[in-house]
């Protein structure tokens, strides 16, 4: 395994013939939920001519072979739950950190970037015209979406934690991004469900879904006794957002990872932890609301039929050849089903 500050073989493989001049950005690919190490060669092929510094955060999970150097010197073995993979980002910092890097670009292994995006032009696509500007697709405050299945972890978060800014300072930092933290309405929390039920192919899967749904119902019923005033204030200011892609400027990376480590230790769900860590550590953040281009999502209920056909029926090559010009990324694209 490569040590911090030591260039990997991959980094030495500068594609001079392809005309790439390194913009000193680290592309860090996160293998969430499953150890799809078989996708590493495909992703190296997909991004290898566009990014000179690629790292893979691959979880060590029961039932999978251990991550070893033979997979690649730029593969980092990480441990912990996929639900709080912000901890993986913190674990990997000592490996992928370089003093000369200007940005750290985090994506999931099932998120496909626009094939025109590379290390030289990504700042133009995400409109990161100032060196200290980060990117996250979106933010939301928890009083807007209190029904999120892992919301209870945010409402149980301690009011004071070492290594995190104090409450008033956190409110100030979040407010600078236009994130207004308000009390959560009891009625809205109790009555709105918002739990997306994934299709279950087997009885075992249905039992798991039922168990998770019952946990949420019981948690809400307990609030009947705990919230006589009808509203509840978050013990610590936290926000949510889309955690499958983020660009972090070098000036924020250490603080961002420190907060990620704290949140992971508290088992805070990544869709709350990563956006909160970014908002607390970076002074400027672009979202879809600030830039011309957007990402596209292949979830039920969205306009994604054409994209699905290109991947599921025609394959990944067809998707890349016909990638919409105005689209930053498409998520998810299950590469293990496209090989």
CSV table of C-alpha atoms in Angstrom, one decimal:
chain,number,residue,atom,x,y,z
A,1,UNK,CA,0.0,0.0,0.0
A,2,UNK,CA,1.4,3.4,-0.9
A,3,UNK,CA,2.2,5.7,2.0
A,4,UNK,CA,1.2,9.3,2.3
A,5,UNK,CA,3.4,11.5,0.2
A,6,UNK,CA,4.7,8.6,-1.9
A,7,UNK,CA,3.7,8.7,-5.6
A,8,UNK,CA,2.0,5.5,-6.8
A,9,UNK,CA,2.8,3.8,-10.1
A,10,UNK,CA,-0.6,5.1,-11.4
A,11,UNK,CA,0.5,8.7,-10.6
A,12,UNK,CA,3.7,8.2,-12.5
A,13,UNK,CA,1.7,7.0,-15.5
A,14,UNK,CA,1.3,10.5,-17.0
A,15,UNK,CA,-0.4,10.2,-20.4
A,16,UNK,CA,1.7,12.6,-22.2
A,17,UNK,CA,0.6,11.1,-25.5
A,18,UNK,CA,-3.0,12.0,-24.6
A,19,UNK,CA,-2.1,15.6,-23.9
A,20,UNK,CA,-3.2,15.6,-20.3
A,21,UNK,CA,-1.5,18.1,-18.0
A,22,UNK,CA,-2.3,17.3,-14.4
A,23,UNK,CA,-4.4,19.9,-12.6
A,24,UNK,CA,-3.4,18.3,-9.3
A,25,UNK,CA,-6.8,16.9,-8.4
A,26,UNK,CA,-7.3,13.6,-6.7
A,27,UNK,CA,-10.3,11.5,-8.0
A,28,UNK,CA,-11.4,9.4,-5.1
A,29,UNK,CA,-13.9,6.6,-6.0
A,30,UNK,CA,-16.0,5.2,-3.2
A,31,UNK,CA,-17.3,1.6,-3.4
A,32,UNK,CA,-20.4,1.9,-1.4
A,33,UNK,CA,-22.6,-1.0,-0.1
A,34,UNK,CA,-20.6,-3.7,-1.8
A,35,UNK,CA,-16.9,-4.5,-2.5
A,36,UNK,CA,-17.2,-4.4,-6.3
A,37,UNK,CA,-13.4,-4.7,-6.8
A,38,UNK,CA,-14.1,-6.2,-10.2
A,39,UNK,CA,-15.1,-2.7,-11.3
A,40,UNK,CA,-11.7,-1.2,-10.5
A,41,UNK,CA,-10.2,-2.1,-14.0
A,42,UNK,CA,-13.3,-0.7,-15.7
A,43,UNK,CA,-13.2,2.5,-13.8
A,44,UNK,CA,-9.4,2.8,-14.3
A,45,UNK,CA,-10.1,2.5,-18.1
A,46,UNK,CA,-13.0,5.0,-17.8
A,47,UNK,CA,-11.1,7.7,-16.0
A,48,UNK,CA,-7.4,6.8,-16.4
A,49,UNK,CA,-6.9,9.1,-19.4
A,50,UNK,CA,-8.8,11.9,-17.8
A,51,UNK,CA,-7.4,12.0,-14.3
A,52,UNK,CA,-3.8,11.3,-13.4
A,53,UNK,CA,-4.4,10.7,-9.7
A,54,UNK,CA,-7.1,8.1,-9.0
A,55,UNK,CA,-7.8,6.3,-5.7
A,56,UNK,CA,-10.3,3.7,-4.8
A,57,UNK,CA,-11.8,3.4,-1.3
A,58,UNK,CA,-12.9,-0.3,-1.0
A,59,UNK,CA,-14.5,-1.6,2.1
A,60,UNK,CA,-13.2,-4.8,3.9
A,61,UNK,CA,-16.4,-6.8,4.2
A,62,UNK,CA,-17.3,-10.3,5.5
A,63,UNK,CA,-17.5,-12.8,2.6
A,64,UNK,CA,-15.1,-10.8,0.3
A,65,UNK,CA,-11.5,-11.4,-0.3
A,66,UNK,CA,-9.3,-8.8,1.5
A,67,UNK,CA,-8.2,-5.8,-0.4
A,68,UNK,CA,-4.6,-6.4,-1.3
A,69,UNK,CA,-1.8,-4.6,-3.1
A,70,UNK,CA,-2.1,-6.8,-6.1
A,71,UNK,CA,-5.4,-5.1,-7.0
A,72,UNK,CA,-3.5,-1.9,-7.3
A,73,UNK,CA,-1.2,0.4,-5.3
A,74,UNK,CA,-3.9,3.1,-5.4
A,75,UNK,CA,-6.5,0.9,-3.7
A,76,UNK,CA,-7.2,1.8,-0.1
A,77,UNK,CA,-8.8,-0.7,2.2
A,78,UNK,CA,-11.4,0.9,4.6
A,79,UNK,CA,-13.6,-0.4,7.4
A,80,UNK,CA,-17.0,0.6,8.7
A,81,UNK,CA,-20.6,0.7,7.7
A,82,UNK,CA,-21.6,1.9,4.2
A,83,UNK,CA,-24.4,3.9,5.8
A,84,UNK,CA,-21.7,6.2,7.3
A,85,UNK,CA,-19.1,6.0,4.7
A,86,UNK,CA,-17.9,9.5,5.6
A,87,UNK,CA,-15.6,7.6,7.8
A,88,UNK,CA,-14.0,5.9,4.8
A,89,UNK,CA,-13.1,9.4,3.4
A,90,UNK,CA,-11.4,10.3,6.7
A,91,UNK,CA,-9.6,6.9,6.9
A,92,UNK,CA,-8.2,7.3,3.4
A,93,UNK,CA,-6.9,10.9,3.8
A,94,UNK,CA,-3.4,9.8,4.8
A,95,UNK,CA,-3.1,7.9,1.5
A,96,UNK,CA,-4.6,10.2,-1.1
A,97,UNK,CA,-3.5,13.5,0.4
A,98,UNK,CA,-0.8,15.4,-1.5
A,99,UNK,CA,0.4,18.9,-0.6
A,100,UNK,CA,0.3,19.9,-4.3
A,101,UNK,CA,-3.3,18.9,-4.8
A,102,UNK,CA,-5.8,21.8,-5.3
A,103,UNK,CA,-9.0,19.7,-5.1
A,104,UNK,CA,-10.3,16.3,-4.0
A,105,UNK,CA,-13.1,14.9,-6.2
A,106,UNK,CA,-15.2,12.2,-4.5
A,107,UNK,CA,-17.7,10.1,-6.5
A,108,UNK,CA,-19.4,6.7,-6.0
A,109,UNK,CA,-18.4,3.8,-8.2
A,110,UNK,CA,-21.9,3.8,-9.7
A,111,UNK,CA,-21.9,7.4,-10.6
A,112,UNK,CA,-20.7,8.1,-14.1
A,113,UNK,CA,-19.2,11.5,-14.9
A,114,UNK,CA,-19.8,13.3,-18.2
A,115,UNK,CA,-17.1,11.8,-20.4
A,116,UNK,CA,-16.0,15.3,-21.4
A,117,UNK,CA,-15.0,16.1,-17.8
A,118,UNK,CA,-11.3,15.7,-16.9
A,119,UNK,CA,-8.8,17.1,-14.5
A,120,UNK,CA,-8.2,20.2,-16.6
A,121,UNK,CA,-11.7,21.4,-17.1
A,122,UNK,CA,-13.8,20.1,-14.1
A,123,UNK,CA,-13.6,23.5,-12.5
A,124,UNK,CA,-15.3,25.0,-15.6
A,125,UNK,CA,-18.1,22.3,-15.6
A,126,UNK,CA,-18.8,22.8,-11.8
A,127,UNK,CA,-18.1,26.5,-12.1
A,128,UNK,CA,-15.5,26.4,-9.4
A,129,UNK,CA,-13.9,29.7,-10.5
A,130,UNK,CA,-12.5,30.5,-7.1
A,131,UNK,CA,-10.0,28.1,-5.6
A,132,UNK,CA,-11.8,27.8,-2.2
A,133,UNK,CA,-15.2,26.9,-3.7
A,134,UNK,CA,-16.6,23.3,-3.1
A,135,UNK,CA,-19.4,21.5,-4.9
A,136,UNK,CA,-22.3,19.4,-3.6
A,137,UNK,CA,-25.4,18.7,-5.6
A,138,UNK,CA,-27.9,20.0,-3.0
A,139,UNK,CA,-28.6,20.7,0.6
A,140,UNK,CA,-31.8,20.4,2.6
A,141,UNK,CA,-32.6,21.4,6.2
A,142,UNK,CA,-34.1,18.7,8.4
A,143,UNK,CA,-37.2,20.6,9.1
A,144,UNK,CA,-37.9,20.4,5.4
A,145,UNK,CA,-37.4,16.6,5.2
A,146,UNK,CA,-37.9,15.2,8.8
A,147,UNK,CA,-39.3,12.0,7.4
A,148,UNK,CA,-35.9,10.7,6.2
A,149,UNK,CA,-35.4,7.2,7.5
A,150,UNK,CA,-32.1,8.0,9.3
A,151,UNK,CA,-33.3,11.3,10.6
A,152,UNK,CA,-33.6,10.0,14.2
A,153,UNK,CA,-29.8,9.9,14.4
A,154,UNK,CA,-29.6,13.6,13.8
A,155,UNK,CA,-32.2,14.3,16.5
A,156,UNK,CA,-30.3,12.2,19.0
A,157,UNK,CA,-26.9,13.9,18.2
A,158,UNK,CA,-25.2,15.4,21.2
A,159,UNK,CA,-25.3,19.1,21.7
A,160,UNK,CA,-21.6,19.4,22.3
A,161,UNK,CA,-18.9,17.2,20.7
A,162,UNK,CA,-15.2,17.7,20.8
A,163,UNK,CA,-13.6,18.7,17.5
A,164,UNK,CA,-16.9,20.2,16.2
A,165,UNK,CA,-17.7,23.9,16.3
A,166,UNK,CA,-19.8,25.1,19.1
A,167,UNK,CA,-23.6,25.4,18.5
A,168,UNK,CA,-23.6,29.1,17.8
A,169,UNK,CA,-20.6,28.9,15.5
A,170,UNK,CA,-22.2,26.0,13.6
A,171,UNK,CA,-25.4,28.0,13.1
A,172,UNK,CA,-23.4,30.9,11.8
A,173,UNK,CA,-21.4,28.7,9.3
A,174,UNK,CA,-24.6,27.0,8.0
A,175,UNK,CA,-26.4,30.3,7.8
A,176,UNK,CA,-23.6,31.6,5.6
A,177,UNK,CA,-24.7,29.0,3.0
A,178,UNK,CA,-28.4,30.1,3.3
A,179,UNK,CA,-29.2,27.0,5.5
A,180,UNK,CA,-31.8,28.2,8.0
A,181,UNK,CA,-32.0,25.7,10.9
A,182,UNK,CA,-35.5,25.7,12.4
A,183,UNK,CA,-37.4,23.5,14.9
A,184,UNK,CA,-39.0,20.4,13.5
A,185,UNK,CA,-42.8,20.4,13.6
A,186,UNK,CA,-44.1,17.4,15.6
A,187,UNK,CA,-47.2,17.0,13.4
A,188,UNK,CA,-45.2,16.9,10.2
A,189,UNK,CA,-42.7,14.5,11.7
A,190,UNK,CA,-45.5,12.1,12.9
A,191,UNK,CA,-47.8,12.3,9.9
A,192,UNK,CA,-45.4,12.4,6.9
A,193,UNK,CA,-43.9,9.0,6.1
A,194,UNK,CA,-41.5,9.6,3.1
A,195,UNK,CA,-40.1,6.2,3.4
A,196,UNK,CA,-39.2,4.9,-0.1
A,197,UNK,CA,-40.0,1.2,-0.2
A,198,UNK,CA,-37.6,-0.6,-2.5
A,199,UNK,CA,-39.0,-3.6,-4.5
A,200,UNK,CA,-38.5,-6.8,-2.5
A,201,UNK,CA,-37.9,-10.0,-4.6
A,202,UNK,CA,-38.0,-12.4,-1.7
A,203,UNK,CA,-39.8,-13.0,1.6
A,204,UNK,CA,-36.6,-12.4,3.5
A,205,UNK,CA,-36.2,-9.0,1.8
A,206,UNK,CA,-39.8,-8.1,2.7
A,207,UNK,CA,-39.1,-9.0,6.3
A,208,UNK,CA,-36.1,-6.6,6.4
A,209,UNK,CA,-38.2,-3.8,4.9
A,210,UNK,CA,-41.0,-4.4,7.4
A,211,UNK,CA,-38.5,-4.4,10.3
A,212,UNK,CA,-37.1,-1.0,9.1
A,213,UNK,CA,-40.6,0.5,8.7
A,214,UNK,CA,-41.7,-0.7,12.1
A,215,UNK,CA,-38.5,0.9,13.7
A,216,UNK,CA,-39.5,4.2,12.1
A,217,UNK,CA,-43.1,4.0,13.3
A,218,UNK,CA,-42.0,3.1,16.9
A,219,UNK,CA,-39.5,5.9,16.9
A,220,UNK,CA,-42.2,8.4,15.9
A,221,UNK,CA,-44.7,7.1,18.5
A,222,UNK,CA,-42.1,7.6,21.2
A,223,UNK,CA,-42.0,11.3,20.2
A,224,UNK,CA,-45.6,11.6,21.3
A,225,UNK,CA,-44.4,11.4,24.9
A,226,UNK,CA,-41.1,13.2,24.4
A,227,UNK,CA,-42.5,16.3,22.6
A,228,UNK,CA,-45.4,17.8,24.7
A,229,UNK,CA,-44.6,21.3,23.3
A,230,UNK,CA,-45.3,20.1,19.7
A,231,UNK,CA,-41.9,21.1,18.3
A,232,UNK,CA,-38.3,20.0,18.7
A,233,UNK,CA,-35.1,21.8,18.2
A,234,UNK,CA,-32.1,19.9,16.9
A,235,UNK,CA,-29.6,19.4,19.7
A,236,UNK,CA,-26.8,20.2,17.2
A,237,UNK,CA,-27.2,22.1,13.8
A,238,UNK,CA,-27.1,19.5,11.0
A,239,UNK,CA,-28.2,19.5,7.4
A,240,UNK,CA,-28.8,16.9,4.7
A,241,UNK,CA,-27.9,16.5,1.0
A,242,UNK,CA,-26.9,14.3,-1.8
A,243,UNK,CA,-23.7,12.5,-0.8
A,244,UNK,CA,-22.7,10.6,-3.9
A,245,UNK,CA,-20.5,13.3,-5.4
A,246,UNK,CA,-18.6,16.2,-3.8
A,247,UNK,CA,-15.6,18.4,-4.7
A,248,UNK,CA,-13.6,19.6,-1.8
A,249,UNK,CA,-10.9,22.3,-2.2
A,250,UNK,CA,-7.5,21.6,-0.7
A,251,UNK,CA,-7.8,24.3,1.9
A,252,UNK,CA,-10.8,22.6,3.5
A,253,UNK,CA,-9.9,18.9,3.2
A,254,UNK,CA,-8.3,18.4,6.6
A,255,UNK,CA,-11.1,20.0,8.5
A,256,UNK,CA,-13.7,18.3,6.3
A,257,UNK,CA,-12.2,14.9,7.0
A,258,UNK,CA,-11.9,15.6,10.7
A,259,UNK,CA,-15.6,16.4,10.9
A,260,UNK,CA,-16.4,13.3,8.8
A,261,UNK,CA,-14.4,11.2,11.3
A,262,UNK,CA,-16.4,12.6,14.2
A,263,UNK,CA,-19.7,12.0,12.5
A,264,UNK,CA,-18.8,8.5,11.5
A,265,UNK,CA,-17.8,7.7,15.2
A,266,UNK,CA,-21.4,8.8,16.1
A,267,UNK,CA,-22.8,6.6,13.3
A,268,UNK,CA,-24.5,9.6,11.6
A,269,UNK,CA,-26.0,8.7,8.3
A,270,UNK,CA,-23.8,9.9,5.4
A,271,UNK,CA,-26.6,11.9,3.7
A,272,UNK,CA,-26.5,14.1,6.8
A,273,UNK,CA,-22.9,13.7,7.8
A,274,UNK,CA,-21.1,14.6,4.6
A,275,UNK,CA,-23.2,17.7,3.7
A,276,UNK,CA,-22.9,18.9,7.3
A,277,UNK,CA,-19.1,18.4,7.3
A,278,UNK,CA,-18.8,20.2,4.0
A,279,UNK,CA,-21.0,23.2,5.1
A,280,UNK,CA,-19.1,23.5,8.4
A,281,UNK,CA,-15.6,23.3,6.8
A,282,UNK,CA,-16.0,25.3,3.5
A,283,UNK,CA,-16.9,28.9,3.1
A,284,UNK,CA,-18.2,28.7,-0.5
A,285,UNK,CA,-20.2,25.8,-1.9
A,286,UNK,CA,-21.8,25.5,-5.4
A,287,UNK,CA,-24.9,23.4,-5.7
A,288,UNK,CA,-27.2,22.8,-8.7
A,289,UNK,CA,-28.9,26.0,-7.8
A,290,UNK,CA,-25.8,28.0,-8.6
A,291,UNK,CA,-24.6,26.5,-11.8
A,292,UNK,CA,-25.9,25.9,-15.4
A,293,UNK,CA,-25.4,22.2,-15.6
A,294,UNK,CA,-27.0,19.5,-13.5
A,295,UNK,CA,-26.6,15.8,-12.7
A,296,UNK,CA,-29.4,13.3,-13.6
A,297,UNK,CA,-30.7,10.6,-11.4
A,298,UNK,CA,-32.1,7.2,-12.5
A,299,UNK,CA,-34.7,6.8,-9.7
A,300,UNK,CA,-38.3,5.8,-10.2
A,301,UNK,CA,-40.6,8.7,-10.8
A,302,UNK,CA,-38.0,10.7,-12.6
A,303,UNK,CA,-37.4,11.3,-16.3
A,304,UNK,CA,-34.8,8.6,-16.9
A,305,UNK,CA,-36.3,6.2,-19.3
A,306,UNK,CA,-33.9,7.1,-22.2
A,307,UNK,CA,-30.9,6.8,-19.9
A,308,UNK,CA,-32.0,3.5,-18.6
A,309,UNK,CA,-32.4,2.1,-22.1
A,310,UNK,CA,-28.9,3.2,-23.1
A,311,UNK,CA,-27.3,1.4,-20.1
A,312,UNK,CA,-29.6,-1.6,-19.6
A,313,UNK,CA,-30.2,-2.4,-23.2
A,314,UNK,CA,-27.3,-0.9,-25.2
A,315,UNK,CA,-24.5,-0.9,-22.6
A,316,UNK,CA,-22.1,1.6,-21.1
A,317,UNK,CA,-20.4,2.5,-24.3
A,318,UNK,CA,-23.7,3.7,-25.8
A,319,UNK,CA,-24.4,5.8,-22.7
A,320,UNK,CA,-20.9,7.5,-23.0
A,321,UNK,CA,-21.3,8.0,-26.7
A,322,UNK,CA,-24.7,9.7,-26.2
A,323,UNK,CA,-24.1,11.4,-22.9
A,324,UNK,CA,-26.1,14.7,-22.7
A,325,UNK,CA,-23.9,17.7,-23.1
A,326,UNK,CA,-25.6,19.6,-20.3
A,327,UNK,CA,-25.4,16.8,-17.8
A,328,UNK,CA,-22.6,16.6,-15.2
A,329,UNK,CA,-23.2,13.0,-14.2
A,330,UNK,CA,-25.7,10.2,-14.1
A,331,UNK,CA,-26.4,8.1,-11.0
A,332,UNK,CA,-26.7,5.2,-10.5
A,333,UNK,CA,-25.2,3.2,-13.3
A,334,UNK,CA,-24.5,-0.3,-12.1
A,335,UNK,CA,-21.3,-1.1,-13.8
A,336,UNK,CA,-21.4,-4.7,-12.5
A,337,UNK,CA,-24.4,-5.2,-14.7
A,338,UNK,CA,-22.9,-3.5,-17.7
A,339,UNK,CA,-19.6,-5.4,-18.1
